[in-house]
CSV table of C-alpha atoms in Angstrom, one decimal:
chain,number,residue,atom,x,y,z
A,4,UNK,CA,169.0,119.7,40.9
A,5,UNK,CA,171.9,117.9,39.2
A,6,UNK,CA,170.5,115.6,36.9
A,7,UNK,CA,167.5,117.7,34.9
A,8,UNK,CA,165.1,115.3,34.2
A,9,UNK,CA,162.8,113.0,36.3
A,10,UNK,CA,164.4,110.6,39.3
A,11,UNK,CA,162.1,107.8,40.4
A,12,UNK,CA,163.1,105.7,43.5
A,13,UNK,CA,164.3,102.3,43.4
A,14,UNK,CA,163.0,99.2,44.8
A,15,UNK,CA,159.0,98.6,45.3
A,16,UNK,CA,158.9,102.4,46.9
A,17,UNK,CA,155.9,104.4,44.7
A,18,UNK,CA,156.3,107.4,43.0
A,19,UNK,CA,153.8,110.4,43.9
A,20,UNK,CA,153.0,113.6,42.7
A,21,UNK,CA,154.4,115.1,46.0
A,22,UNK,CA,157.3,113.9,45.0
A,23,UNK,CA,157.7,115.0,41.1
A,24,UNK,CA,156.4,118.5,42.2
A,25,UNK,CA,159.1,118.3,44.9
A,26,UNK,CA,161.7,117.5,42.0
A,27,UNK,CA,160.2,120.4,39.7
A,28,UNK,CA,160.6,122.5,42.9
A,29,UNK,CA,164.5,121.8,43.0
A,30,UNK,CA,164.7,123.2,40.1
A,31,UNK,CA,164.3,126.5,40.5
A,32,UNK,CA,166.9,127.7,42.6
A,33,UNK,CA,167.8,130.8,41.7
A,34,UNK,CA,171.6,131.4,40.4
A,35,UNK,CA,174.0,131.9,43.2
A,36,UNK,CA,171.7,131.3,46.0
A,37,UNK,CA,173.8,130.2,49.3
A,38,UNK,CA,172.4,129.3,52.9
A,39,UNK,CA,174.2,128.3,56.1
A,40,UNK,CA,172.9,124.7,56.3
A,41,UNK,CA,173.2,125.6,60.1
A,42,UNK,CA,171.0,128.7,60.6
A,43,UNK,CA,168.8,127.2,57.5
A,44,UNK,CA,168.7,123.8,60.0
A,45,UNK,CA,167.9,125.9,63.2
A,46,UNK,CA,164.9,127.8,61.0
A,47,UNK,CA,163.8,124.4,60.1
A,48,UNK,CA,163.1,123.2,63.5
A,49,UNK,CA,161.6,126.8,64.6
A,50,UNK,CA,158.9,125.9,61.6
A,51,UNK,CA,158.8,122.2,62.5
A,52,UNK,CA,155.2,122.7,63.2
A,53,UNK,CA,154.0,124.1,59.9
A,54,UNK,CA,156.2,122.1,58.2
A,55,UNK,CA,154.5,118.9,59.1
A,56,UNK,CA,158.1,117.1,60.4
A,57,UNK,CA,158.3,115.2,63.5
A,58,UNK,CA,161.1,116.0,66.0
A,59,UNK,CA,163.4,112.5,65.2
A,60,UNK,CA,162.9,113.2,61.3
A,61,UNK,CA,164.9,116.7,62.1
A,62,UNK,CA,167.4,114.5,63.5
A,63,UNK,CA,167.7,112.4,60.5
A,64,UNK,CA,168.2,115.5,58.5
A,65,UNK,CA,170.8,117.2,61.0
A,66,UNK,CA,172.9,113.8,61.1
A,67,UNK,CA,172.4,114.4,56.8
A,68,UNK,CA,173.7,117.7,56.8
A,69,UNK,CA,177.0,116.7,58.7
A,70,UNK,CA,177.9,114.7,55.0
A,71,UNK,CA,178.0,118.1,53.5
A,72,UNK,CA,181.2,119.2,53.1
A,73,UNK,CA,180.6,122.9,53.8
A,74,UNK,CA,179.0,125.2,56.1
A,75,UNK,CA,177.4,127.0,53.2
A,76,UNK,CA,174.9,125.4,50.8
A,77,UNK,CA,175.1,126.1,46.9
A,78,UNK,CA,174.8,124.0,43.8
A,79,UNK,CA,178.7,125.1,42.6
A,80,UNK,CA,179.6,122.8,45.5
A,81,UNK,CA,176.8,120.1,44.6
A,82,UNK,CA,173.4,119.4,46.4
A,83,UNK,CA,173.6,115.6,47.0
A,84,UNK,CA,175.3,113.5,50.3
A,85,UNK,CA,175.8,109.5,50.7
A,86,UNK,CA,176.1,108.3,53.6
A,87,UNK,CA,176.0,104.7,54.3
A,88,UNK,CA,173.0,103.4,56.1
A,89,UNK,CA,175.5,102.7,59.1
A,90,UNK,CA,177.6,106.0,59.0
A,91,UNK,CA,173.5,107.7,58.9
A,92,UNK,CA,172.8,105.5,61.9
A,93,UNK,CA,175.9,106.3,63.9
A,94,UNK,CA,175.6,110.2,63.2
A,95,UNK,CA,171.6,109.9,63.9
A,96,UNK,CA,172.2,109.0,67.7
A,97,UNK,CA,172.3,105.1,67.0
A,98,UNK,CA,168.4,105.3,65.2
A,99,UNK,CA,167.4,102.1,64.3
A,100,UNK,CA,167.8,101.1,60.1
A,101,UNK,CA,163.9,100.6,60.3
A,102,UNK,CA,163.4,103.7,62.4
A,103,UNK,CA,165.6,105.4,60.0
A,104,UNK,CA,164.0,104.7,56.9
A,105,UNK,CA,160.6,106.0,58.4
A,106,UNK,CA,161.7,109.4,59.4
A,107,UNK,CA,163.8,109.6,55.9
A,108,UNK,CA,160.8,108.8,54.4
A,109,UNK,CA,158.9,111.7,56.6
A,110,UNK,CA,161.4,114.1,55.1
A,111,UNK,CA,160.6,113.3,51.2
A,112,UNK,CA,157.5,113.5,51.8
A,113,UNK,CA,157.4,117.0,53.6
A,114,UNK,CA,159.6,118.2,50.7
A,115,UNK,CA,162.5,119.0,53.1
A,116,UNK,CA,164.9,116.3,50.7
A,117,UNK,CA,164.8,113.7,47.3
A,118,UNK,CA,165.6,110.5,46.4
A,119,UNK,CA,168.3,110.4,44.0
A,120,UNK,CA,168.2,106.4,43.5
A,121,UNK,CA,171.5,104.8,41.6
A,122,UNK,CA,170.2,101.7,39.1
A,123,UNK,CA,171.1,98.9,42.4
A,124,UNK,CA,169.6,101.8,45.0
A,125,UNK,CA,173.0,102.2,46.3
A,126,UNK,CA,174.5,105.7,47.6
A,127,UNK,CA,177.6,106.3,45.8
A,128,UNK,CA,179.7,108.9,43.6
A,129,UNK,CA,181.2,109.1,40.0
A,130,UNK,CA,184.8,110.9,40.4
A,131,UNK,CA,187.0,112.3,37.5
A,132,UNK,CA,190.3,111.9,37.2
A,133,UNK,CA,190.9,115.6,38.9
A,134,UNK,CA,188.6,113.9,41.9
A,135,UNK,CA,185.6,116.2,41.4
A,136,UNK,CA,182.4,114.5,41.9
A,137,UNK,CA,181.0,114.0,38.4
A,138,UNK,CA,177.5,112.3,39.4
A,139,UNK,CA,176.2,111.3,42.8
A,140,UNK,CA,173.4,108.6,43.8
A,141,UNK,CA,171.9,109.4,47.4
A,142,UNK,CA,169.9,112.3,49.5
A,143,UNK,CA,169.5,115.7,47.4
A,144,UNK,CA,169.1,118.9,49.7
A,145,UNK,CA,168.4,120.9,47.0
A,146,UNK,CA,164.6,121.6,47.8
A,147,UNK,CA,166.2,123.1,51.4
A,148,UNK,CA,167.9,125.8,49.7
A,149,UNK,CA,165.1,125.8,46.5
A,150,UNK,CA,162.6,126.5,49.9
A,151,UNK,CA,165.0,128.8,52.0
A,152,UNK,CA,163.2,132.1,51.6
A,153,UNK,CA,159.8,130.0,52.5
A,154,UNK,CA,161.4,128.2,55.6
A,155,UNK,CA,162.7,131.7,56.9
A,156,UNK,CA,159.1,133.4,56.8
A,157,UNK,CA,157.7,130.5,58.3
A,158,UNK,CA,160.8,130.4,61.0
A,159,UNK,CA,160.1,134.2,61.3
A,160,UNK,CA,156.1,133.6,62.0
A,161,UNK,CA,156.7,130.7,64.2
A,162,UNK,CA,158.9,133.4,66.7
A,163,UNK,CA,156.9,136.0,66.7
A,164,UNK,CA,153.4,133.7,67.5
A,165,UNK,CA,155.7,132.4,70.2
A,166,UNK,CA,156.4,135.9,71.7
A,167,UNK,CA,152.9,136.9,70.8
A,168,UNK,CA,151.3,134.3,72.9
A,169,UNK,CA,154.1,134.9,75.9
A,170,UNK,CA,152.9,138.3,76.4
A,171,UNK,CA,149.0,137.6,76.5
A,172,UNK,CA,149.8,135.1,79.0
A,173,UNK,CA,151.5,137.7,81.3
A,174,UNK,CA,149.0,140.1,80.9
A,175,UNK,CA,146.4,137.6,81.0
A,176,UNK,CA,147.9,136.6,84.3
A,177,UNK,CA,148.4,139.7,85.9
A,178,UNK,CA,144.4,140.6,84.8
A,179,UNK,CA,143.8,137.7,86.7
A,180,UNK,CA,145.8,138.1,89.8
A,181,UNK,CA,144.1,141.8,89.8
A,182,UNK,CA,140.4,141.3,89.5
A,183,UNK,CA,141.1,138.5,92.6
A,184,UNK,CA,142.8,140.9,94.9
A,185,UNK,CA,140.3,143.7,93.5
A,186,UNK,CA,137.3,141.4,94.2
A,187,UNK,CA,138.9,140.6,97.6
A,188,UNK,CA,139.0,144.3,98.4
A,189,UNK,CA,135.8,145.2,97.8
A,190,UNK,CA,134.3,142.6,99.8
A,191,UNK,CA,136.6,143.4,103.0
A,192,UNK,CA,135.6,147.6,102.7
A,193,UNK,CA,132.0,146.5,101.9
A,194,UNK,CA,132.1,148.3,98.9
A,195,UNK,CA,127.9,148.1,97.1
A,196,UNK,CA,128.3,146.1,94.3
A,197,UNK,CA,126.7,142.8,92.8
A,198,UNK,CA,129.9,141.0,93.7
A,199,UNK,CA,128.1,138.2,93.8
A,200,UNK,CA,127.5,137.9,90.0
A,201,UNK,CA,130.8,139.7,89.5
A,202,UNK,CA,132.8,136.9,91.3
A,203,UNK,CA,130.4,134.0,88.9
A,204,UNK,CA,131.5,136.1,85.8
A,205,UNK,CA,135.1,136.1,87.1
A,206,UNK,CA,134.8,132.2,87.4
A,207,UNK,CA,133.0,131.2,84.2
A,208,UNK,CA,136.0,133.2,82.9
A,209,UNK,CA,138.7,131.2,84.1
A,210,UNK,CA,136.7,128.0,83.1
A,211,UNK,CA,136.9,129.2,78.9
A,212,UNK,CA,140.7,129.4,79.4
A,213,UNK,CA,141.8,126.3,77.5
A,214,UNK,CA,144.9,124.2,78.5
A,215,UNK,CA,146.7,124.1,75.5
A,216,UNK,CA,146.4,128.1,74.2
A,217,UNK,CA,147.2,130.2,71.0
A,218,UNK,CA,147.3,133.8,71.4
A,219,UNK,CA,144.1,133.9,68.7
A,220,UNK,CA,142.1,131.7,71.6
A,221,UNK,CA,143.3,134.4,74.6
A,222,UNK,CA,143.0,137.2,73.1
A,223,UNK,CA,138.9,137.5,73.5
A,224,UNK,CA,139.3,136.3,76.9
A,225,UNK,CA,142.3,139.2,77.6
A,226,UNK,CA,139.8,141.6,76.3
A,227,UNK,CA,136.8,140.2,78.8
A,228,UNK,CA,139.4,140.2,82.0
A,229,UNK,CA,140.4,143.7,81.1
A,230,UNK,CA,136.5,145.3,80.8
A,231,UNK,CA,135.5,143.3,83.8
A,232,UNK,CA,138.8,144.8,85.7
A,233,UNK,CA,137.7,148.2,84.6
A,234,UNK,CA,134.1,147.8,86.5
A,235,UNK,CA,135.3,146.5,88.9
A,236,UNK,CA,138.0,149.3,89.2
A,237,UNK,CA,135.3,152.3,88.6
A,238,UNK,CA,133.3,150.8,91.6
A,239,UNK,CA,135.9,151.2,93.8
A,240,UNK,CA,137.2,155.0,92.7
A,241,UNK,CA,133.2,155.8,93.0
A,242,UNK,CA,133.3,154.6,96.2
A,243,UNK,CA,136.9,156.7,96.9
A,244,UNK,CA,135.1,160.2,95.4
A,245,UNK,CA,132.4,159.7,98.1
A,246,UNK,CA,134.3,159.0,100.9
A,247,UNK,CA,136.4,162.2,99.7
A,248,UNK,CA,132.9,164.2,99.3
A,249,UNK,CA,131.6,163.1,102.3
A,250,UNK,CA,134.7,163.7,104.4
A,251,UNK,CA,134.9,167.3,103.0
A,252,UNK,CA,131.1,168.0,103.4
A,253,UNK,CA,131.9,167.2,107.1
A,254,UNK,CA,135.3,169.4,107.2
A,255,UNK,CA,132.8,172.5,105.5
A,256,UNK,CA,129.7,171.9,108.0
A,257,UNK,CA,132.6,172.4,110.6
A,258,UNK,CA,134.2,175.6,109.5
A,259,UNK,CA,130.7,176.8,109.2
A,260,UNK,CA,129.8,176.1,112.5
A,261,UNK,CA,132.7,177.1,114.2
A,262,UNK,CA,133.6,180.3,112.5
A,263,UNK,CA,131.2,182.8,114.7
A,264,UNK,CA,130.1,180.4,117.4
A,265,UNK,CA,128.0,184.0,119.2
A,266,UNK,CA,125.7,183.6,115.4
A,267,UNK,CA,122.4,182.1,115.8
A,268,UNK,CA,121.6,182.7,112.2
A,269,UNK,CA,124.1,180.7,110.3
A,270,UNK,CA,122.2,177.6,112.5
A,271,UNK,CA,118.8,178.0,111.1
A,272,UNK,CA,117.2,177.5,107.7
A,273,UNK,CA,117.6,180.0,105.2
A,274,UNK,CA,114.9,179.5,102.9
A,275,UNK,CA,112.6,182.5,101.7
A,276,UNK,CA,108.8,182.1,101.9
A,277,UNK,CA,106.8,182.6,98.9
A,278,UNK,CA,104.9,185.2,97.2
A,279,UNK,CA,101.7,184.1,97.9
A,280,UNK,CA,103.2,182.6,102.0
A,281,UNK,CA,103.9,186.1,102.4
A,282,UNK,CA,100.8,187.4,101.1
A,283,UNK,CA,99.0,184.8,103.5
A,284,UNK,CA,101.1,185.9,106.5
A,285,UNK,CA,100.6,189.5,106.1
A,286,UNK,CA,96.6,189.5,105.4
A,287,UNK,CA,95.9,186.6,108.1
A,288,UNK,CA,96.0,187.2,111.9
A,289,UNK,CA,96.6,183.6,113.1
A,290,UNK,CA,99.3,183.1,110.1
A,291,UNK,CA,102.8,181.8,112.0
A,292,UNK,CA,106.0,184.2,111.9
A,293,UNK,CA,108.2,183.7,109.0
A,294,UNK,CA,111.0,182.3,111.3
A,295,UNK,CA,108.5,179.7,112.6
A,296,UNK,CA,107.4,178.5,109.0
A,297,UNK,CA,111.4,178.3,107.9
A,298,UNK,CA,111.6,176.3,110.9
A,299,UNK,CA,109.0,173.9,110.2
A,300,UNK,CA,110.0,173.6,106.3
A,301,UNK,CA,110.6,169.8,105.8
A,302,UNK,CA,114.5,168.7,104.9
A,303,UNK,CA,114.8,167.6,101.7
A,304,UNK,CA,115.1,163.5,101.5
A,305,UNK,CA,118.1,161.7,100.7
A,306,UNK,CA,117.6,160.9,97.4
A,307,UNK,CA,116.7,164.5,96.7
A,308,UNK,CA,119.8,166.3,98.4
A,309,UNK,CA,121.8,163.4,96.1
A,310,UNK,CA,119.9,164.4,93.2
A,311,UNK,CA,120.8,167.9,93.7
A,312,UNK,CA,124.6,167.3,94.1
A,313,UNK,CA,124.9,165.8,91.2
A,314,UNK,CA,123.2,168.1,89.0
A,315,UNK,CA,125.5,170.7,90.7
A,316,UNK,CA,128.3,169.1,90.4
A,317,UNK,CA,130.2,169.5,86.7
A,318,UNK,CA,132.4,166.7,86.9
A,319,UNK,CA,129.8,164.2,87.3
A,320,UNK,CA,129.4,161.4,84.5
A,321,UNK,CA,126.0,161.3,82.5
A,322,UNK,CA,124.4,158.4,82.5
A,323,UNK,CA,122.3,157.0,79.3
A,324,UNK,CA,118.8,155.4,79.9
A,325,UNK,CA,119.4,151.2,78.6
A,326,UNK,CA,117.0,149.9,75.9
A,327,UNK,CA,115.1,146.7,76.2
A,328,UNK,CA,117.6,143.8,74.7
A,329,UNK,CA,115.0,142.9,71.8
A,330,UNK,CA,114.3,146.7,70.8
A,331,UNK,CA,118.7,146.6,70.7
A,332,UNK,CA,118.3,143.2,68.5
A,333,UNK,CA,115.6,144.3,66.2
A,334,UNK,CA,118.0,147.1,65.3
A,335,UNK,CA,120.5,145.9,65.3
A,336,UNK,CA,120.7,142.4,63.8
A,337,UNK,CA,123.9,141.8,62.3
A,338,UNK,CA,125.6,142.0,66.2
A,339,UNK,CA,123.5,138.3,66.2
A,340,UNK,CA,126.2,136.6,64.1
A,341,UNK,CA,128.9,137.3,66.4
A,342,UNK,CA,127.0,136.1,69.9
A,343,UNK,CA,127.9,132.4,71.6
A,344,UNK,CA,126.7,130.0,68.9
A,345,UNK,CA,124.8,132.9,66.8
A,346,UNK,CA,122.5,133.9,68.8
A,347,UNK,CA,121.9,136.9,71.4
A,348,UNK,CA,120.1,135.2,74.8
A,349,UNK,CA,120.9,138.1,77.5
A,350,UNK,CA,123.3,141.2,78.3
A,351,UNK,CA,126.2,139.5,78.7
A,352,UNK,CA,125.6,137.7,75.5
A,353,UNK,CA,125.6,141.0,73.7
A,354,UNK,CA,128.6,142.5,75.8
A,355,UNK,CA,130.5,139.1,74.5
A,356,UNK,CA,129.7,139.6,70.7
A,357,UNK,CA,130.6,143.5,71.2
A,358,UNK,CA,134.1,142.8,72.6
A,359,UNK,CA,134.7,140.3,69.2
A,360,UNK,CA,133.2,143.0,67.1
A,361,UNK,CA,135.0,146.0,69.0
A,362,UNK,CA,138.2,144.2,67.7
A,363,UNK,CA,137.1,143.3,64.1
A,364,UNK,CA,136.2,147.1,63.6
A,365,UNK,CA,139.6,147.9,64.9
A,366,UNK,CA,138.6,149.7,67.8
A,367,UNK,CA,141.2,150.0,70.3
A,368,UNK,CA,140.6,148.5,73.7
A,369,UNK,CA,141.5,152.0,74.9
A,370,UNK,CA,138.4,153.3,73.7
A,371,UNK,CA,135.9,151.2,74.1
A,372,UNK,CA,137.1,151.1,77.9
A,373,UNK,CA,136.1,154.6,78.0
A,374,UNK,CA,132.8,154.2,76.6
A,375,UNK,CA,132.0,151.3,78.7
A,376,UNK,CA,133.2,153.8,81.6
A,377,UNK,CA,131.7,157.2,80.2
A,378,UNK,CA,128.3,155.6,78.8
A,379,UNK,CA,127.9,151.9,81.0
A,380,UNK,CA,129.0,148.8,79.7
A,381,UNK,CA,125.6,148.2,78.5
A,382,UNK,CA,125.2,151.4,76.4
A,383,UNK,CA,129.0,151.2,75.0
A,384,UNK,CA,128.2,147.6,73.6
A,385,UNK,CA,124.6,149.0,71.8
A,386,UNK,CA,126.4,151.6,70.3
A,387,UNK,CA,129.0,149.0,69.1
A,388,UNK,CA,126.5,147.3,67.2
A,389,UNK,CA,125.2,150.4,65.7
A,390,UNK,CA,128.6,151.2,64.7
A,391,UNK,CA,128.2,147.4,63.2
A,392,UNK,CA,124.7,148.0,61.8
A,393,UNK,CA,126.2,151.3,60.0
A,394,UNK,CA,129.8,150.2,59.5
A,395,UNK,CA,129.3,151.1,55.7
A,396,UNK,CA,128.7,155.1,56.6
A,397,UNK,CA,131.4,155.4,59.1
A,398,UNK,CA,135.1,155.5,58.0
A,399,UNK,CA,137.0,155.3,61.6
A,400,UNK,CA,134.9,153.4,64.4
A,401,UNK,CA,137.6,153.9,66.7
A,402,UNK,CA,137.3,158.0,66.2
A,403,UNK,CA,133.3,158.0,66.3
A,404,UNK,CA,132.9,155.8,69.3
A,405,UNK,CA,135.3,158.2,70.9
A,406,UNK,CA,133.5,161.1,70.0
A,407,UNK,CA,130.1,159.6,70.9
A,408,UNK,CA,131.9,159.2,74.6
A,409,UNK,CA,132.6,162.7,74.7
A,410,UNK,CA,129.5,163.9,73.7
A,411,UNK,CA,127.9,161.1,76.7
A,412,UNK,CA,130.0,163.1,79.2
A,413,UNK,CA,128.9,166.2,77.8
A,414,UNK,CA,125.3,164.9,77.9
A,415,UNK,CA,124.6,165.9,73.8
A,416,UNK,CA,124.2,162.5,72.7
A,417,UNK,CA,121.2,159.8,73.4
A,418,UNK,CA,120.9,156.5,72.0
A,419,UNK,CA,117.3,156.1,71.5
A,420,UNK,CA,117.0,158.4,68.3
A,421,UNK,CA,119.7,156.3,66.6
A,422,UNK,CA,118.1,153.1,67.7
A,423,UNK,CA,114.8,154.0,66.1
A,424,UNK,CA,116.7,154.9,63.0
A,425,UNK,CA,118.0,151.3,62.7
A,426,UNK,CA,114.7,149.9,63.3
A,427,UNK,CA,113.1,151.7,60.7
A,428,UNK,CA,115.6,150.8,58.2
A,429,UNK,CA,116.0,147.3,59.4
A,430,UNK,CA,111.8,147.3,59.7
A,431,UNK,CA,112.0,144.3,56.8
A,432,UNK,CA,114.5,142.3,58.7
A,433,UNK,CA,113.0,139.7,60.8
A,434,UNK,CA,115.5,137.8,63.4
A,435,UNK,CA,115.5,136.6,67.2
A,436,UNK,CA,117.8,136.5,70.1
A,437,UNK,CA,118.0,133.1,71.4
């Protein structure tokens, strides 16, 4: 700033602290600092927003900059313009003197420019005999290049929230666009499923996204759409394998049957009798043949024969038994803090509050989409808030919830022991779901 000391304006215009720590502000350019007033002027109105300037106060200050007599701002080549008010008008679009001096008052005041007042308040300049400017009365710029470093970050912020919030609305919308067409499928294959409630979940979804959206406000919703895609998604590969089992059951009990079509034995049961059938057929007179009591064995039900695949087959997931919601709150009852308004009323309650603290822990999406795969999405978001309960004892949630997965699908790990060791410690704590 040119003049050192402390400018006040002229006229009946008040001076404010805003403006004398503006002043002070100025002064502390540092030696041989240079901007582009254009690229400074374009950073500008990228941080318009956080900078508190209306969009026809940036055109006061663009019509400003054109009185500066070089691309580059510096204080060798001076910091102050004056314009006339009717040159300012004519360069500002044809503003209005009254609309003028509102929005150049809406630029001191966001501590883009200052006053520097001449004793009549008009804009003029002092010239030596050489023609150099000696002393100037008008606009100073001098907080723009005292505030350049500040504007850029802000400029640079400002972009990359922009780009930030561009992405999570594609993904966003393709999420959307999938769980519709997914939802759509499994209704026209009549795929089991409570697509009932999935399809009310999918709508009160849709319903939270807000009209005017940061990245910040998506971002929980992003994370909802993808865990509900991912059900939805696992329901229909289940329903894939068994169509795949089934089919090749059928393709096996062909081959079988076909094979040696002049064999009998390859048609009927195979099971032995037991030691004390065979001791009863051997002592008793009136005991049936062997063959006849194979014959008459009964088939094993449905729900046994299923039972027994899946114990046979290695590949199949192992499921964890769910805890009763308040047994999950009484251990864990920090998770309460991050449910809808504090409080914890039903499942999807605590599957909400798990996503937010998922992402505060810094657990990647990735894995907790494999526990809610490998475990149930009810199981992956207790164990979330016993990773939350213990957060002080565990140094990478991401790693442990990962390994807890792995142990799931191995079937080493259970929930319930770790869940009585919460409520034993947390046997003093006393707080409710709502």
């Amino acid at each position: 700033m040119e003049s050192g000391y402390v400018t006040t304006p002229f006229g009946r215009r008040p001076m404010s602290l805003g403006m004398l720590a503006s002043q002070q502000l100025a002064e502390t350019i540092e030696p041989g600092m240079k901007r582009s007033k254009w690229k400074l002027f374009r950073a500008i109105c990228e941080a318009r927003p956080a900078l508190g300037v209306t969009d026809r106060a940036l055109t006061v200050l663009d019509a400003l900059l054109t009185f500066y007599p070089d691309d580059e701002i510096s204080e060798e080549k001076g910091l102050i313009v004056f314009p006339s008010n009717a040159q300012l008008s004519l360069r500002a679009r044809g503003m209005t003197p009254a609309t003028l001096r509102r929005h150049l008052a809406v630029l001191v005041e966001a501590g883009l420019i200052l006053r520097k007042d001449s004793p009549n308040g008009k804009r003029y300049a002092r010239r030596d005999r050489a023609g150099a400017i000696g002393e100037a009365f008008g606009f100073s710029i001098a907080p723009l290049l005292a505030r350049a470093v500040e504007i850029e970050s802000l400029a640079a912020q400002a972009v990359a929230n922009r780009e930030l919030l561009r992405v999570t609305r594609e993904r966003l919308t393709v999420c959307r666009r999938d769980i519709s067409k997914l939802i759509e499928t499994a209704l026209e294959e009549e795929v089991s499923g409570d697509w009932e409630g999935i399809s009310a979940m999918f709508r009160t979804l849709l319903a939270r996204i807000p009209r005017v959206a940061t990245a910040e406000a998506l971002a929980p919703l992003l994370d909802e759409m993808g865990l509900l895609r991912d059900e939805i998604v696992n329901a229909l590969e289940r329903r894939i394998k068994t169509q795949k089992i089934d089919s090749n059951e059928s393709q096996i009990e062909r081959h079988k049957q076909n094979s040696n079509p002049d064999s009998t034995y390859e048609l009927e049961p195979s099971f032995e009798p037991k030691q004390g059938e065979r001791a009863v057929a051997d002592n008793e007179p009136n005991a049936e043949a062997p063959d006849e009591r194979r014959l008459k064995q009964p088939k094993p039900s449905g729900g046994m024969a299923n039972k027994a695949k899946d114990t046979a087959d290695p590949g199949a997931v192992h499921s964890l038994k769910s805890f009763p919601l308040g047994l999950i709150l009484q251990a864990c009852p920090q998770i309460l803090d991050y449910g809808p308004g504090g409080t914890i009323g039903n499942w999807r309650d605590l599957m909400s509050a798990a996503v937010i603290v998922r992402s505060m822990l810094g657990v990647s999406p990735s894995a907790y989409e494999e526990a809610c795969s490998g475990m149930g999405p009810e199981n992956a978001a207790t164990v979330i808030a016993c990773i939350l309960e213990r957060g002080g004892h565990i140094n990478s949630p991401g790693g442990y919830l990962r390994d807890l997965t792995r142990r799931t699908e191995r079937g080493e790990f259970a929930i319930g022991p770790m869940l009585m060791a919460l409520v034993r410690a947390n046997s003093g704590v006393r707080r409710h779901a709502g």
